[in-house]
Amino acid sequence: MDHFPLYRQLASHYRQAIEAGTLRAGERMPSVRTLMERHDVSLSTALQTCRYLESQGIVEARPRSGYFVCHKPRSALARVAEPGIALPDTAQYVGINEKVSAILVQAMNAKVQTNLGVACGAPELYPNEPLRQAAVRALRQSPEIYGRAVPRNGYPGLRAVLAKRAMHASMNLSADDIVITHGCTEALNLAIRAVAQPGDIIAVESPTFYGVLQILESLGMRALEIPTSPQTGISLEALELAARTYNNIKAVVVVPHLQNPLGAIMPESHKDRLVTWCEANRIALIEDDTYALLTDDDTPLPALKSRDHTGNVIHCASLHKTVAPGMRVGWMSAGKWRGRVEMLKYAHSRPNESLSQQVAASFLGSGAFDRHLRRLRTHLYTQRQQVAQAIDGYFPAGTRLTVPAGGFGLWVELPDQRDSQAVFESALEQGIRVAPGIMFSNSSRFASFLRISCGTPYNSELDQAVRKLARIVDGARRLPDLPAQV
Amino acid sequence: MDHFPLYRQLASHYRQAIEAGTLRAGERMPSVRTLMERHDVSLSTALQTCRYLESQGIVEARPRSGYFVCHKPRSALARVAEPGIALPDTAQYVGINEKVSAILVQAMNAKVQTNLGVACGAPELYPNEPLRQAAVRALRQSPEIYGRAVPRNGYPGLRAVLAKRAMHASMNLSADDIVITHGCTEALNLAIRAVAQPGDIIAVESPTFYGVLQILESLGMRALEIPTSPQTGISLEALELAARTYNNIKAVVVVPHLQNPLGAIMPESHKDRLVTWCEANRIALIEDDTYALLTDDDTPLPALKSRDHTGNVIHCASLHKTVAPGMRVGWMSAGKWRGRVEMLKYAHSRPNESLSQQVAASFLGSGAFDRHLRRLRTHLYTQRQQVAQAIDGYFPAGTRLTVPAGGFGLWVELPDQRDSQAVFESALEQGIRVAPGIMFSNSSRFASFLRISCGTPYNSELDQAVRKLARIVDGARRLPDLPAQV
Ligand SMILES: Cc1ncc(COP(=O)(O)O)c(C=O)c1O
Ligand SMILES: Cc1ncc(COP(=O)(O)O)c(C=O)c1O
């Protein structure tokens, strides 16, 4: 936490208070003097705090009367409810692929005008020009880049920069600990294959990123879905209960920061407990930290891996969402499975090509990276608030909404068990793409949920789309009575 | 065969005669007039044939007396013997990874001056400059290349060019049939996973490319090694016998052209029989056609896939060896498993990045590609002959040598069961890297073989290295008595 200036920490504190409703829209912020006294900070820090909150559109200055909270708490809609801890299903050989493929193919074949369906930003949110320039430079500096075989485990320069950056997330890694992969997807494949065999049980969040379920299904492993809170992530009680029921859980896959699709961020105490528990129970902990850098608050969050002292945590991440959606550069640090992961990577696809690794190394090693992240975060924050407010305004009463503190998406529960797959299909006919809840679980528990992404700058077309979507939701059929397990 | 000019076909005919010893070094070539009469060709074609053979260094012109064969038949050393057809092992859960990893790590950590160990050409044999220029052009034409998500199944422009090129190998494919992968390695992973499950038996060539054994081991499948001829490839008798012994063979993986490490090229009649037999026996046929474009003779060879009428053949290939070792662009055409392969590719690593696909598309679509291939083939031919002659001259009596009609490597059997792993280790100490036979099989059958690659232009340093290697072979220990199965 001490990498970042005090005013940012204070601003984060007040933003949270506003979002929790402790300070409401229209209320006056504590005065600059109060801030100075209450937090024992200088005038300059107190002022910077207010100006930063203002720059983020959270408070507004009114002449001669100070700062006021300028928008209502995130949503007038109720939050999505917390899950129970009971395990609703037995561990399954998934069955997600057909469902997901059908949805992806439908979406691909449609004429999509408004894409609220993919967890990814619009091209203009990414540093196209610096990356392009870095590529041209690399091609000049390494004229034989295509004529030479690529180095095993990845381009050394990128591994070194990543090891350095890992310190921000409180991890202590050397370049040798890092293997470059084709996105986080390949890293997750290798991690899961390193620790488990076909037939084994892997605990995952529920709902979870569908990619994990696809991987498990394709490997003939069983997914055990663990109830997961939209606020605090995977339920540790439920996980502990699961381990008492199944004595052969080989690994847990967790997205600790901005979980997909919920947007949950695990509290530090949960991280601690999870790492310790996994170790004690000899269950490998696979951390998918794809979204860590996209929290609104740019104070870096410590990775689960930072608490790992025995090599039991495999850390996986990617530049695909944060630096460039056109880049397939991921990385992993596999702890005690490092040798096995290196071998598996070699057998899986051989090392990655050099060029985009050189581009990534040069960009990540420059000041432009942090500047880009600040800009991206601010955009995503604004876009998320705007879409959330539109949902708030247009969606039928009874809709529930989780607005995460970062990332691309909102998690929406439709009122009265409306069928979100029907909504997906009707919306697609009108050129609007969303992600129906059934993609994120092997059960039908989320059949009335939507993930709505906010990667595109808000404008009147987007506003129109949300309005249309609201009408579609309103008219959508209800789900048939669900099986008792749900 | 009719894509190529007549003089090439004639030249190929005479080269084969020379290599088979039908025409010997110093002998006179049939005169131009004889050629015209014998083959019913024009003067111009007859002349072109002789000049082409001359340009390849196979014949030389002597003033006023015609053309003479200018080097001895490929090798004075005996060829490596043909294998029997008995199945020497039961289908195994392989066990290759530790062996191969140990060898690769040893080689990586050594100071290698002369690399006779990797099946890949020196950087100067590749079209560095045209590729670099294509990359710069692509970056100019698509300034948002890194900011946009990459298209599913691969860059459409590359898939289209590959479909067109596939016609040269007599395949009829559309761009939609093709999925771009991370090299042939990923294609093989996906192909094997598409058709088989853990525990299943996969028939492979013996000796075979170690990557296939690694993949099978990492997937928990069993490899059944089928005796393979250095001349004609996998033994169909042995394969048929195997299918009578094991009723659960799920697939056969075959490298029909310039098999690694033997260099065998399957005769057309074998290809026909193999495709038909696999289909009749409901055994998937996975074709790894990595080396097809590297035959000395540039008449394109029809792929196994070209004989496939039911979608039972999965064709895999790569640009890694032929266009650029720094490029990890492979592709596959999965017949009736196309949908499953598309899904697996998505779950395995998501689609490849755009840039190198655009570079490949632009290069493959230009005349520079064929020019490059002609140049590469000629270099490889010359280098291979030179290394073969050096082995001929320096290696101890009793050495056996297979000189393939294309590609990177020679397959060498050491005399008196000398231990090739010991040779590998001693050579490495002297800065020379070779590939010991134990890498290419799960058995110890090839423990007295070496694969020697000829990717680097021949010079006095290389000559010295072969001489040193010969001395090491001469002094190497014998293998302990081998188990009866060998
Ligand atoms: C949690 C999570 N992990 C991994 C991925 C995929 O990562 P990559 O694109 O780097 O393969 C995604 C993409 O949606 C994701 O949401
Ligand atoms: C027969 C064969 N197939 C596949 C490969 C690997 O192909 P790629 O480098 O395209 O993954 C090799 C490389 O040695 C090979 O010899």
Short mmCIF file of N, CA and C in Angstrom, two decimals, chain A residues 181-261:
data_model
loop_
_atom_site.label_atom_id
_atom_site.label_comp_id
_atom_site.label_asym_id
_atom_site.label_seq_id
_atom_site.Cartn_x
_atom_site.Cartn_y
_atom_site.Cartn_z
N THR A 181 3.33 -17.43 -21.76
CA THR A 181 2.34 -18.32 -22.37
C THR A 181 1.47 -17.56 -23.38
N HIS A 182 0.65 -18.31 -24.10
CA HIS A 182 -0.31 -17.68 -25.00
C HIS A 182 -1.53 -17.26 -24.21
N GLY A 183 -1.44 -16.11 -23.59
CA GLY A 183 -2.55 -15.61 -22.78
C GLY A 183 -2.67 -16.37 -21.48
N CYS A 184 -3.60 -15.88 -20.68
CA CYS A 184 -3.88 -16.55 -19.42
C CYS A 184 -4.52 -17.91 -19.69
N THR A 185 -5.20 -18.02 -20.82
CA THR A 185 -5.87 -19.28 -21.15
C THR A 185 -4.87 -20.43 -21.19
N GLU A 186 -3.76 -20.23 -21.90
CA GLU A 186 -2.78 -21.32 -21.94
C GLU A 186 -2.17 -21.54 -20.55
N ALA A 187 -1.93 -20.45 -19.83
CA ALA A 187 -1.37 -20.60 -18.48
C ALA A 187 -2.29 -21.46 -17.61
N LEU A 188 -3.61 -21.22 -17.69
CA LEU A 188 -4.54 -22.01 -16.89
C LEU A 188 -4.53 -23.48 -17.32
N ASN A 189 -4.49 -23.72 -18.62
CA ASN A 189 -4.37 -25.10 -19.10
C ASN A 189 -3.16 -25.79 -18.48
N LEU A 190 -2.03 -25.11 -18.54
CA LEU A 190 -0.79 -25.74 -18.07
C LEU A 190 -0.83 -25.93 -16.56
N ALA A 191 -1.36 -24.92 -15.87
CA ALA A 191 -1.43 -25.01 -14.40
C ALA A 191 -2.29 -26.20 -13.99
N ILE A 192 -3.45 -26.31 -14.60
CA ILE A 192 -4.37 -27.39 -14.24
C ILE A 192 -3.75 -28.74 -14.60
N ARG A 193 -3.12 -28.82 -15.77
CA ARG A 193 -2.50 -30.09 -16.17
C ARG A 193 -1.29 -30.42 -15.30
N ALA A 194 -0.65 -29.39 -14.76
CA ALA A 194 0.53 -29.66 -13.92
C ALA A 194 0.13 -30.34 -12.61
N VAL A 195 -1.04 -30.00 -12.10
CA VAL A 195 -1.38 -30.47 -10.75
C VAL A 195 -2.42 -31.58 -10.72
N ALA A 196 -3.09 -31.83 -11.84
CA ALA A 196 -4.18 -32.80 -11.78
C ALA A 196 -4.22 -33.68 -13.01
N GLN A 197 -4.93 -34.77 -12.88
CA GLN A 197 -5.09 -35.76 -13.94
C GLN A 197 -6.56 -35.85 -14.35
N PRO A 198 -6.82 -36.40 -15.52
CA PRO A 198 -8.22 -36.64 -15.89
C PRO A 198 -8.95 -37.40 -14.79
N GLY A 199 -10.19 -37.03 -14.56
CA GLY A 199 -10.97 -37.67 -13.50
C GLY A 199 -10.89 -36.93 -12.19
N ASP A 200 -9.85 -36.13 -11.99
CA ASP A 200 -9.69 -35.40 -10.73
C ASP A 200 -10.74 -34.29 -10.58
N ILE A 201 -10.92 -33.88 -9.34
CA ILE A 201 -11.87 -32.79 -9.04
C ILE A 201 -11.13 -31.48 -8.84
N ILE A 202 -11.62 -30.46 -9.49
CA ILE A 202 -11.06 -29.12 -9.34
C ILE A 202 -12.17 -28.21 -8.83
N ALA A 203 -11.91 -27.50 -7.73
CA ALA A 203 -12.92 -26.57 -7.21
C ALA A 203 -12.80 -25.25 -7.95
N VAL A 204 -13.95 -24.72 -8.38
CA VAL A 204 -13.96 -23.43 -9.08
C VAL A 204 -15.03 -22.53 -8.46
N GLU A 205 -14.91 -21.26 -8.74
CA GLU A 205 -15.94 -20.33 -8.29
C GLU A 205 -17.24 -20.58 -9.04
N SER A 206 -18.36 -20.18 -8.44
CA SER A 206 -19.64 -20.30 -9.12
C SER A 206 -20.44 -19.03 -8.87
N PRO A 207 -20.72 -18.24 -9.88
CA PRO A 207 -20.37 -18.41 -11.29
C PRO A 207 -18.88 -18.18 -11.53
N THR A 208 -18.41 -18.74 -12.65
CA THR A 208 -17.00 -18.56 -12.97
C THR A 208 -16.82 -18.24 -14.45
N PHE A 209 -15.65 -17.76 -14.78
CA PHE A 209 -15.23 -17.55 -16.16
C PHE A 209 -15.41 -18.87 -16.93
N TYR A 210 -16.18 -18.85 -18.02
CA TYR A 210 -16.50 -20.11 -18.71
C TYR A 210 -15.27 -20.80 -19.26
N GLY A 211 -14.21 -20.04 -19.54
CA GLY A 211 -12.98 -20.65 -20.06
C GLY A 211 -12.45 -21.75 -19.16
N VAL A 212 -12.57 -21.56 -17.85
CA VAL A 212 -12.08 -22.57 -16.91
C VAL A 212 -12.91 -23.84 -17.03
N LEU A 213 -14.21 -23.68 -17.17
CA LEU A 213 -15.06 -24.86 -17.32
C LEU A 213 -14.77 -25.58 -18.63
N GLN A 214 -14.49 -24.81 -19.68
CA GLN A 214 -14.14 -25.44 -20.96
C GLN A 214 -12.85 -26.25 -20.84
N ILE A 215 -11.88 -25.66 -20.17
CA ILE A 215 -10.60 -26.36 -20.00
C ILE A 215 -10.83 -27.67 -19.25
N LEU A 216 -11.56 -27.59 -18.13
CA LEU A 216 -11.78 -28.79 -17.33
C LEU A 216 -12.52 -29.85 -18.15
N GLU A 217 -13.53 -29.43 -18.86
CA GLU A 217 -14.27 -30.40 -19.67
C GLU A 217 -13.35 -31.04 -20.71
N SER A 218 -12.55 -30.19 -21.37
CA SER A 218 -11.73 -30.74 -22.45
C SER A 218 -10.64 -31.67 -21.90
N LEU A 219 -10.31 -31.53 -20.64
CA LEU A 219 -9.29 -32.39 -20.04
C LEU A 219 -9.89 -33.60 -19.31
N GLY A 220 -11.18 -33.70 -19.35
CA GLY A 220 -11.82 -34.83 -18.66
C GLY A 220 -11.70 -34.74 -17.15
N MET A 221 -11.68 -33.51 -16.62
CA MET A 221 -11.66 -33.33 -15.16
C MET A 221 -13.05 -32.89 -14.69
N ARG A 222 -13.25 -33.01 -13.38
CA ARG A 222 -14.56 -32.65 -12.83
C ARG A 222 -14.52 -31.30 -12.14
N ALA A 223 -15.50 -30.45 -12.42
CA ALA A 223 -15.57 -29.14 -11.79
C ALA A 223 -16.50 -29.21 -10.59
N LEU A 224 -16.03 -28.70 -9.48
CA LEU A 224 -16.89 -28.60 -8.30
C LEU A 224 -17.13 -27.11 -8.08
N GLU A 225 -18.36 -26.68 -8.28
CA GLU A 225 -18.64 -25.25 -8.21
C GLU A 225 -18.90 -24.81 -6.76
N ILE A 226 -18.13 -23.83 -6.36
CA ILE A 226 -18.21 -23.34 -4.98
C ILE A 226 -18.93 -21.98 -4.97
N PRO A 227 -19.97 -21.83 -4.15
CA PRO A 227 -20.69 -20.55 -4.11
C PRO A 227 -19.72 -19.38 -3.90
N THR A 228 -19.98 -18.31 -4.61
CA THR A 228 -19.06 -17.18 -4.62
C THR A 228 -19.83 -15.87 -4.46
N SER A 229 -19.31 -15.05 -3.58
CA SER A 229 -19.99 -13.79 -3.27
C SER A 229 -19.60 -12.69 -4.26
N PRO A 230 -20.58 -11.91 -4.70
CA PRO A 230 -20.26 -10.79 -5.59
C PRO A 230 -19.38 -9.76 -4.89
N GLN A 231 -19.32 -9.78 -3.59
CA GLN A 231 -18.49 -8.80 -2.88
C GLN A 231 -17.11 -9.36 -2.52
N THR A 232 -17.08 -10.58 -1.96
CA THR A 232 -15.83 -11.05 -1.36
C THR A 232 -15.25 -12.28 -2.04
N GLY A 233 -15.87 -12.71 -3.10
CA GLY A 233 -15.31 -13.83 -3.85
C GLY A 233 -15.69 -15.18 -3.28
N ILE A 234 -14.89 -16.18 -3.60
CA ILE A 234 -15.22 -17.57 -3.26
C ILE A 234 -15.53 -17.70 -1.78
N SER A 235 -16.56 -18.48 -1.46
CA SER A 235 -16.94 -18.68 -0.06
C SER A 235 -15.99 -19.69 0.58
N LEU A 236 -15.25 -19.25 1.56
CA LEU A 236 -14.28 -20.15 2.18
C LEU A 236 -14.98 -21.22 3.00
N GLU A 237 -16.11 -20.85 3.60
CA GLU A 237 -16.90 -21.85 4.34
C GLU A 237 -17.34 -22.96 3.39
N ALA A 238 -17.85 -22.54 2.24
CA ALA A 238 -18.33 -23.55 1.29
C ALA A 238 -17.18 -24.43 0.80
N LEU A 239 -16.02 -23.82 0.62
CA LEU A 239 -14.86 -24.58 0.16
C LEU A 239 -14.44 -25.60 1.21
N GLU A 240 -14.44 -25.15 2.44
CA GLU A 240 -14.03 -26.06 3.53
C GLU A 240 -15.04 -27.21 3.67
N LEU A 241 -16.29 -26.86 3.52
CA LEU A 241 -17.33 -27.88 3.54
C LEU A 241 -17.13 -28.88 2.39
N ALA A 242 -16.81 -28.34 1.23
CA ALA A 242 -16.60 -29.20 0.05
C ALA A 242 -15.47 -30.19 0.30
N ALA A 243 -14.40 -29.70 0.93
CA ALA A 243 -13.25 -30.57 1.17
C ALA A 243 -13.59 -31.67 2.16
N ARG A 244 -14.58 -31.42 3.02
CA ARG A 244 -15.00 -32.49 3.93
C ARG A 244 -15.85 -33.52 3.17
N THR A 245 -16.54 -33.07 2.16
CA THR A 245 -17.41 -33.97 1.39
C THR A 245 -16.60 -34.77 0.36
N TYR A 246 -15.67 -34.08 -0.29
CA TYR A 246 -14.84 -34.73 -1.33
C TYR A 246 -13.41 -34.76 -0.84
N ASN A 247 -12.86 -35.93 -0.67
CA ASN A 247 -11.48 -35.95 -0.15
C ASN A 247 -10.43 -35.95 -1.26
N ASN A 248 -10.88 -35.72 -2.49
CA ASN A 248 -9.90 -35.77 -3.58
C ASN A 248 -9.92 -34.52 -4.47
N ILE A 249 -10.11 -33.37 -3.84
CA ILE A 249 -10.01 -32.11 -4.59
C ILE A 249 -8.53 -31.84 -4.83
N LYS A 250 -8.16 -31.67 -6.09
CA LYS A 250 -6.74 -31.51 -6.40
C LYS A 250 -6.30 -30.05 -6.43
N ALA A 251 -7.20 -29.17 -6.79
CA ALA A 251 -6.82 -27.77 -6.92
C ALA A 251 -8.04 -26.88 -6.79
N VAL A 252 -7.79 -25.62 -6.46
CA VAL A 252 -8.83 -24.59 -6.49
C VAL A 252 -8.37 -23.54 -7.49
N VAL A 253 -9.26 -23.13 -8.37
CA VAL A 253 -8.94 -22.04 -9.30
C VAL A 253 -9.72 -20.81 -8.86
N VAL A 254 -9.00 -19.72 -8.63
CA VAL A 254 -9.63 -18.53 -8.06
C VAL A 254 -9.17 -17.29 -8.82
N VAL A 255 -10.13 -16.38 -9.06
CA VAL A 255 -9.79 -15.05 -9.60
C VAL A 255 -9.96 -14.07 -8.43
N PRO A 256 -8.86 -13.73 -7.76
CA PRO A 256 -9.02 -12.98 -6.51
C PRO A 256 -9.47 -11.54 -6.71
N HIS A 257 -9.14 -10.97 -7.88
CA HIS A 257 -9.40 -9.54 -8.08
C HIS A 257 -10.27 -9.34 -9.29
N LEU A 258 -11.45 -8.77 -9.08
CA LEU A 258 -12.39 -8.51 -10.18
C LEU A 258 -12.77 -9.80 -10.89
N GLN A 259 -13.23 -10.72 -10.08
CA GLN A 259 -13.65 -12.04 -10.58
C GLN A 259 -14.60 -11.87 -11.76
N ASN A 260 -14.48 -12.77 -12.71
CA ASN A 260 -15.36 -12.77 -13.87
C ASN A 260 -16.36 -13.89 -13.67
N PRO A 261 -17.67 -13.64 -13.65
CA PRO A 261 -18.39 -12.42 -14.02
C PRO A 261 -18.78 -11.49 -12.87
#
